[in-house]
PDB file of C-alpha atoms in Angstrom:
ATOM      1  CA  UNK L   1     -21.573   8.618   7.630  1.00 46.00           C
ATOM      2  CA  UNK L   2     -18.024   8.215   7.707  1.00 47.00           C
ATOM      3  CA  UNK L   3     -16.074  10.770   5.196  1.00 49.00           C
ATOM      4  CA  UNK L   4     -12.427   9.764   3.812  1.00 48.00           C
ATOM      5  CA  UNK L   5      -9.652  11.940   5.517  1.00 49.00           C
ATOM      6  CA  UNK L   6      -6.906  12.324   2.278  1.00 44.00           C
ATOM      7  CA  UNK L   7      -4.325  15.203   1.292  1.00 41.00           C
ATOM      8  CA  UNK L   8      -5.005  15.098  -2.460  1.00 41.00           C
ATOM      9  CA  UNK L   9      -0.991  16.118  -3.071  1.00 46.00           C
ATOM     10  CA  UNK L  10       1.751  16.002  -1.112  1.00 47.00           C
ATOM     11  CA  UNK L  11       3.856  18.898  -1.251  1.00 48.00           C
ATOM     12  CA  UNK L  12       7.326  19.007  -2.290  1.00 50.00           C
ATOM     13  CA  UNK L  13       7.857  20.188   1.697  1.00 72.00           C
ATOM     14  CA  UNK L  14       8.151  16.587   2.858  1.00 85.00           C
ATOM     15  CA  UNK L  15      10.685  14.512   1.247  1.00 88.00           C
ATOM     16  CA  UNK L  16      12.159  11.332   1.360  1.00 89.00           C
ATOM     17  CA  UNK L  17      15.911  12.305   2.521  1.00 86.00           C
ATOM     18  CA  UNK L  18      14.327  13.490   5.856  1.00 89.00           C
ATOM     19  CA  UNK L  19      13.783   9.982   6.930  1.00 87.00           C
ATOM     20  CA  UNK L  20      16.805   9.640   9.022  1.00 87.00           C
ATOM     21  CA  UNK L  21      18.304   5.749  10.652  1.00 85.00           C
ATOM     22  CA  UNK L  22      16.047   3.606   8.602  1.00 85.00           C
ATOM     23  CA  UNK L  23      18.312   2.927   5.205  1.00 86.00           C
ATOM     24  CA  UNK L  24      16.120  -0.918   4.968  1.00 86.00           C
ATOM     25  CA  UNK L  25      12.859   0.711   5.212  1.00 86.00           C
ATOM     26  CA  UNK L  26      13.870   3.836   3.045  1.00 87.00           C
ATOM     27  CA  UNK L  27      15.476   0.612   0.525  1.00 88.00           C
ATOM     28  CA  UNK L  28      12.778  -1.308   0.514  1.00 87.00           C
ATOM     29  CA  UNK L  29      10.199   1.678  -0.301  1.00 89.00           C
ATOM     30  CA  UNK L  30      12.831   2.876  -3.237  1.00 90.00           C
ATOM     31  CA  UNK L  31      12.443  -0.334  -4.559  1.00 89.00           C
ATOM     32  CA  UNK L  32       8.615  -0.264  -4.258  1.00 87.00           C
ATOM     33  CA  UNK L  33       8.138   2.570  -6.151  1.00 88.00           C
ATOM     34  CA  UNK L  34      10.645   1.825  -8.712  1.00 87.00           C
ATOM     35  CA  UNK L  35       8.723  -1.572  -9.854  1.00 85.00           C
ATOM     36  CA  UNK L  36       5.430  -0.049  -8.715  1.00 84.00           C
ATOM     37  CA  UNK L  37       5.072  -2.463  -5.844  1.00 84.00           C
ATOM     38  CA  UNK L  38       2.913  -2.430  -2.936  1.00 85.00           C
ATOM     39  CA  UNK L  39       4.502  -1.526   0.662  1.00 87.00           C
ATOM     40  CA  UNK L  40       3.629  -3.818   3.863  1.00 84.00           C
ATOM     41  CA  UNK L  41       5.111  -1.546   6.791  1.00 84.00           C
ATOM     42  CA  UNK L  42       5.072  -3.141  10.064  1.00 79.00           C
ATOM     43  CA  UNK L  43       4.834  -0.993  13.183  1.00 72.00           C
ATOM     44  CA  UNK L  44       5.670  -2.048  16.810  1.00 61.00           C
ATOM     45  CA  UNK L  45       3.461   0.634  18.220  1.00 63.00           C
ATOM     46  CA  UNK L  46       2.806   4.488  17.652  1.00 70.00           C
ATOM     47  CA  UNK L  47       5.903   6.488  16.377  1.00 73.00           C
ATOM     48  CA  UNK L  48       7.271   4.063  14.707  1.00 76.00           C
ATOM     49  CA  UNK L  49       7.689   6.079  11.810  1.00 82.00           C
ATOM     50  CA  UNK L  50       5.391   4.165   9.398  1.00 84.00           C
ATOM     51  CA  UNK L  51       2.810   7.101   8.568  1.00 87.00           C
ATOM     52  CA  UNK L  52       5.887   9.528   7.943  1.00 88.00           C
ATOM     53  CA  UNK L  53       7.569   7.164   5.406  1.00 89.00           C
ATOM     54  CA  UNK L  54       4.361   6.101   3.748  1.00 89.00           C
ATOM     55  CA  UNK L  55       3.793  10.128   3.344  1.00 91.00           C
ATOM     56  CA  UNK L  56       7.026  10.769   1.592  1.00 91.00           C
ATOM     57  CA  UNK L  57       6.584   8.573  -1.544  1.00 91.00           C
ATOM     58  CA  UNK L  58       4.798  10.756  -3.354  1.00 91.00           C
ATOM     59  CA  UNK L  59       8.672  12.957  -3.180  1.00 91.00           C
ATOM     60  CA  UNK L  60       9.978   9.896  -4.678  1.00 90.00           C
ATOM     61  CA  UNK L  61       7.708   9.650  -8.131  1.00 89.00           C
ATOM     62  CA  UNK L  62       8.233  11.578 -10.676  1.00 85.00           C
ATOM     63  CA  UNK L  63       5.414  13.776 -11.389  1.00 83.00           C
ATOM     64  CA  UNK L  64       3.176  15.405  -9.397  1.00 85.00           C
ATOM     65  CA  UNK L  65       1.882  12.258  -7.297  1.00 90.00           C
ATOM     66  CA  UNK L  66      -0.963  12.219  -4.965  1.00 91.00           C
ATOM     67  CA  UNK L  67      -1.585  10.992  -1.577  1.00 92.00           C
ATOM     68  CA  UNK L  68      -4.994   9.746  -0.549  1.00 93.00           C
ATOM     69  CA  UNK L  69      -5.266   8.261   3.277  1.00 94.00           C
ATOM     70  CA  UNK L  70      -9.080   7.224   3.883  1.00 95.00           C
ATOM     71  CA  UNK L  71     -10.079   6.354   7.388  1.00 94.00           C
ATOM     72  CA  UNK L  72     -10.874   2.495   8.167  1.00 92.00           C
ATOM     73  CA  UNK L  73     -14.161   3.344   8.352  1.00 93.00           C
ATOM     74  CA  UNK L  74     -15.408   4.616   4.927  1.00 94.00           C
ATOM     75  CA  UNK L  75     -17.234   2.322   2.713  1.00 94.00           C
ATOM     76  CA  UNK L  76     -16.200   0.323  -0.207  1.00 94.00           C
ATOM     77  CA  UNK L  77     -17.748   2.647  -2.816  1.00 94.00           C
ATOM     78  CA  UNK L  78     -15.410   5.510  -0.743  1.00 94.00           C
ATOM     79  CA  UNK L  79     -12.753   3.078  -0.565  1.00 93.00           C
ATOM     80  CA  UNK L  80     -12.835   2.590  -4.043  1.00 92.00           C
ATOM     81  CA  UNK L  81     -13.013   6.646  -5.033  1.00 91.00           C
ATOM     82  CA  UNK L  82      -9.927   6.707  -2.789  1.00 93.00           C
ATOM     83  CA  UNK L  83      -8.100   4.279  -4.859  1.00 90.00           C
ATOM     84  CA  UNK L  84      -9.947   6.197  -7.557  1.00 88.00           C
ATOM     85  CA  UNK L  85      -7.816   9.683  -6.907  1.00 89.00           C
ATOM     86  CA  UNK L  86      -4.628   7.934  -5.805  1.00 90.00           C
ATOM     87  CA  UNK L  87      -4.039   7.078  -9.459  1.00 86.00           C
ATOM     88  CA  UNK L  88      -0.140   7.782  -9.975  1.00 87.00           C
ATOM     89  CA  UNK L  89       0.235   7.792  -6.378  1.00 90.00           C
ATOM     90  CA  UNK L  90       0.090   6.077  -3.672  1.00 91.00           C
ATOM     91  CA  UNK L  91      -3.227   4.671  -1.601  1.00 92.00           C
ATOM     92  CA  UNK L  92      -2.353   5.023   2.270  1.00 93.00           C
ATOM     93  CA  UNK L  93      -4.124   2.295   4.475  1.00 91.00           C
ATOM     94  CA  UNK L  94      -3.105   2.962   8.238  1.00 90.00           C
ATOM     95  CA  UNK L  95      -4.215   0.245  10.560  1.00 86.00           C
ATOM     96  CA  UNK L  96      -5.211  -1.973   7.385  1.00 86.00           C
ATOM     97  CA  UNK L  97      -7.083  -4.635   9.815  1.00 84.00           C
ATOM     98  CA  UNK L  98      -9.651  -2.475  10.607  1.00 88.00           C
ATOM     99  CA  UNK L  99     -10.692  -1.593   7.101  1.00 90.00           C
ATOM    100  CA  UNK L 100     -13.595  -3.903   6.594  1.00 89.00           C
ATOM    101  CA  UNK L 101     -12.616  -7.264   4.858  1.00 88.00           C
ATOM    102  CA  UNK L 102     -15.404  -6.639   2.286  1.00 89.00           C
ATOM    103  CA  UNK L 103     -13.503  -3.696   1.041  1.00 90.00           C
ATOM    104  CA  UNK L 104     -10.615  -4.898   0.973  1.00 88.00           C
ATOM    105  CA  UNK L 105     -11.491  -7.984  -1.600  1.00 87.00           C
ATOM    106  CA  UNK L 106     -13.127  -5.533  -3.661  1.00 90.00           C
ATOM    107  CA  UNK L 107      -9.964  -3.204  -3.829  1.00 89.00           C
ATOM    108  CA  UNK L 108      -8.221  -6.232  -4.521  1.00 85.00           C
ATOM    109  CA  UNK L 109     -10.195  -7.460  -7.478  1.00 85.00           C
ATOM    110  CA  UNK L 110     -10.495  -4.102  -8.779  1.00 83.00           C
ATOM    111  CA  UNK L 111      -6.369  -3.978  -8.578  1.00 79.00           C
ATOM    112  CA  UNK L 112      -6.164  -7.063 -10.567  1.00 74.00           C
ATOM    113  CA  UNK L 113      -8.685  -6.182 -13.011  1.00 72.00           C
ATOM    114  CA  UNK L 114      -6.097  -3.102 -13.604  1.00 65.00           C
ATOM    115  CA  UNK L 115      -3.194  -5.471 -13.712  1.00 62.00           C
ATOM    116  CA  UNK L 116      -4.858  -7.722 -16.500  1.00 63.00           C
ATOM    117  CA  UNK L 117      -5.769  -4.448 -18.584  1.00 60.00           C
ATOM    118  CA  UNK L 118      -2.071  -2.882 -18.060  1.00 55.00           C
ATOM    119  CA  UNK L 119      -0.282  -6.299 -18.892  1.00 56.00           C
ATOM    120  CA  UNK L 120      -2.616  -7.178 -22.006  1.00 60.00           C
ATOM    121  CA  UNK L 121      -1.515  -3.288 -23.270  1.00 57.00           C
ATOM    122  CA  UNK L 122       2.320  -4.895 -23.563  1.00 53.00           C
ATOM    123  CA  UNK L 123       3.118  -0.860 -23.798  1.00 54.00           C
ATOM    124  CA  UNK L 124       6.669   0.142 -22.550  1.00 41.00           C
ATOM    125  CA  UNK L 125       5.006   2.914 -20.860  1.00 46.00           C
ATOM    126  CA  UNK L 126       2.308   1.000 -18.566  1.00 50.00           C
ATOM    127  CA  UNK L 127       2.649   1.028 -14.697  1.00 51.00           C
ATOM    128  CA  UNK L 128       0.615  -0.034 -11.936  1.00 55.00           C
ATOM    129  CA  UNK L 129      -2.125   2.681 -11.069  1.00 67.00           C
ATOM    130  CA  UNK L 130      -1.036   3.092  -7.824  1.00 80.00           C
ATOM    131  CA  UNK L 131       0.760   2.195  -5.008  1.00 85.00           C
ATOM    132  CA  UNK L 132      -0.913   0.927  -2.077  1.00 86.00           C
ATOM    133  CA  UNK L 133       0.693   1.497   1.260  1.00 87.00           C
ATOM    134  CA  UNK L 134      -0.505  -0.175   4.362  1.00 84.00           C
ATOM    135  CA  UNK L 135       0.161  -0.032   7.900  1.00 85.00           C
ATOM    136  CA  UNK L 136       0.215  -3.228  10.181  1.00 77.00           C
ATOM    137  CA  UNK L 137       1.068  -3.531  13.804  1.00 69.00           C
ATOM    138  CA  UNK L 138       3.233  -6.384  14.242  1.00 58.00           C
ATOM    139  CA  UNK L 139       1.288  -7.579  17.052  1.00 51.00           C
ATOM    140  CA  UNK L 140      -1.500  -8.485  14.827  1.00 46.00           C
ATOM    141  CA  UNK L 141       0.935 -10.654  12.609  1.00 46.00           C
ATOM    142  CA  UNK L 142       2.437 -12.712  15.927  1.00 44.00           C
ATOM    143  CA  UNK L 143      -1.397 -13.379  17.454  1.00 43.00           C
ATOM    144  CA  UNK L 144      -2.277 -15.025  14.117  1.00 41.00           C
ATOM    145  CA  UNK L 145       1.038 -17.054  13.982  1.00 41.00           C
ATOM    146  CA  UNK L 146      -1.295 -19.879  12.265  1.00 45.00           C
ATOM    147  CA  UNK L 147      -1.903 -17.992   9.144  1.00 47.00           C
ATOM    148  CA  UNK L 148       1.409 -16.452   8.823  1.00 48.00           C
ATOM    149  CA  UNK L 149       3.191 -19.975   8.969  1.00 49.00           C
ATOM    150  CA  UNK L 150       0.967 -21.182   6.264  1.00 52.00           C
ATOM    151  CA  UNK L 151       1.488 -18.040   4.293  1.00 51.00           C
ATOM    152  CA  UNK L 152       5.498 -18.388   4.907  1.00 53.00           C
ATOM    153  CA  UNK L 153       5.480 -21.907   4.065  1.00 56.00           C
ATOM    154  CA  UNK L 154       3.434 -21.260   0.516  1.00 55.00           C
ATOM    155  CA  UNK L 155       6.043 -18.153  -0.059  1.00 55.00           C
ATOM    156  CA  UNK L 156       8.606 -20.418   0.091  1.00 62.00           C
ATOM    157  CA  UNK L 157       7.492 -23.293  -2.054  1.00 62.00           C
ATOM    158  CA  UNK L 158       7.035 -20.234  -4.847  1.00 59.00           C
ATOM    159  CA  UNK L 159      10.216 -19.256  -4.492  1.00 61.00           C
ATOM    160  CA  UNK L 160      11.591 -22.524  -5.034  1.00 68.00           C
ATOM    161  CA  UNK L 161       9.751 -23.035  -8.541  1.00 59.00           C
TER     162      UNK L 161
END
């Protein structure tokens, strides 16, 4: 059986300012956490830096905010304790297209469940549970160049309503 590999806090020893020559990324992950967002982070191979961002957000929360990383291979009951203890925090999926697709539609109902519940409170002080952060490598995106067109193309009409 496959066990969930997780840091239940990150300590104050890694921070955000020691990500050095990547002000978009660092931007765009300021941004995420300030609106409670999710984070898509696109590697083009090992060392890209993607793991060592995604570990710093917690430094960039106020509070004491934990980091839970569960292996691709757990199940979607694990999955979902992950999610569970990453309340506050942030939810770090590395290689996100190995996780099985099963539970990943299960995360994702359970995240809109909490989005329904959290906008029907209308309270000033309701956030998103978490923060998910996933890892992609950019080579998956280009070899399904179908699917990212249509995705693209729908983005677009949206943004034009």
């Amino acid at each position: 059986a496959a066990t969930a590999t997780a840091v239940t806090a990150v300590s104050r020893e890694v921070d955000m300012g020691e990500i050095h020559g990547m002000s978009e990324v660092r931007a765009a992950t300021e941004l995420a956490v300030a609106t409670w967002s999710n984070l898509l982070l696109l590697g083009l191979g090992t060392a890209t830096g993607v793991t060592s961002v995604s570990r710093r957000v917690p430094s960039i929360i106020e509070g004491n905010a934990p980091f839970r990383a569960p292996h691709h291979s757990v199940s979607t009951q694990q999955l979902l304790r992950e999610a569970g203890s990453a309340r506050g925090g942030v939810l770090y999926m590395d290689d996100i297209e190995d996780f099985r697709l099963s539970a990943l539609r299960e995360l994702a109902d359970q995240m809109n469940y909490l989005d329904r519940v959290i906008d029907s409170s209308r309270s000033a002080t309701a956030r998103r549970p978490l923060i998910i952060a996933a890892a992609l490598m950019a080579g998956i995106l280009m070899s399904h160049n179908k699917s990212l067109w249509a995705l693209h193309s729908r983005i677009e009409r949206l943004e034009k309503k």
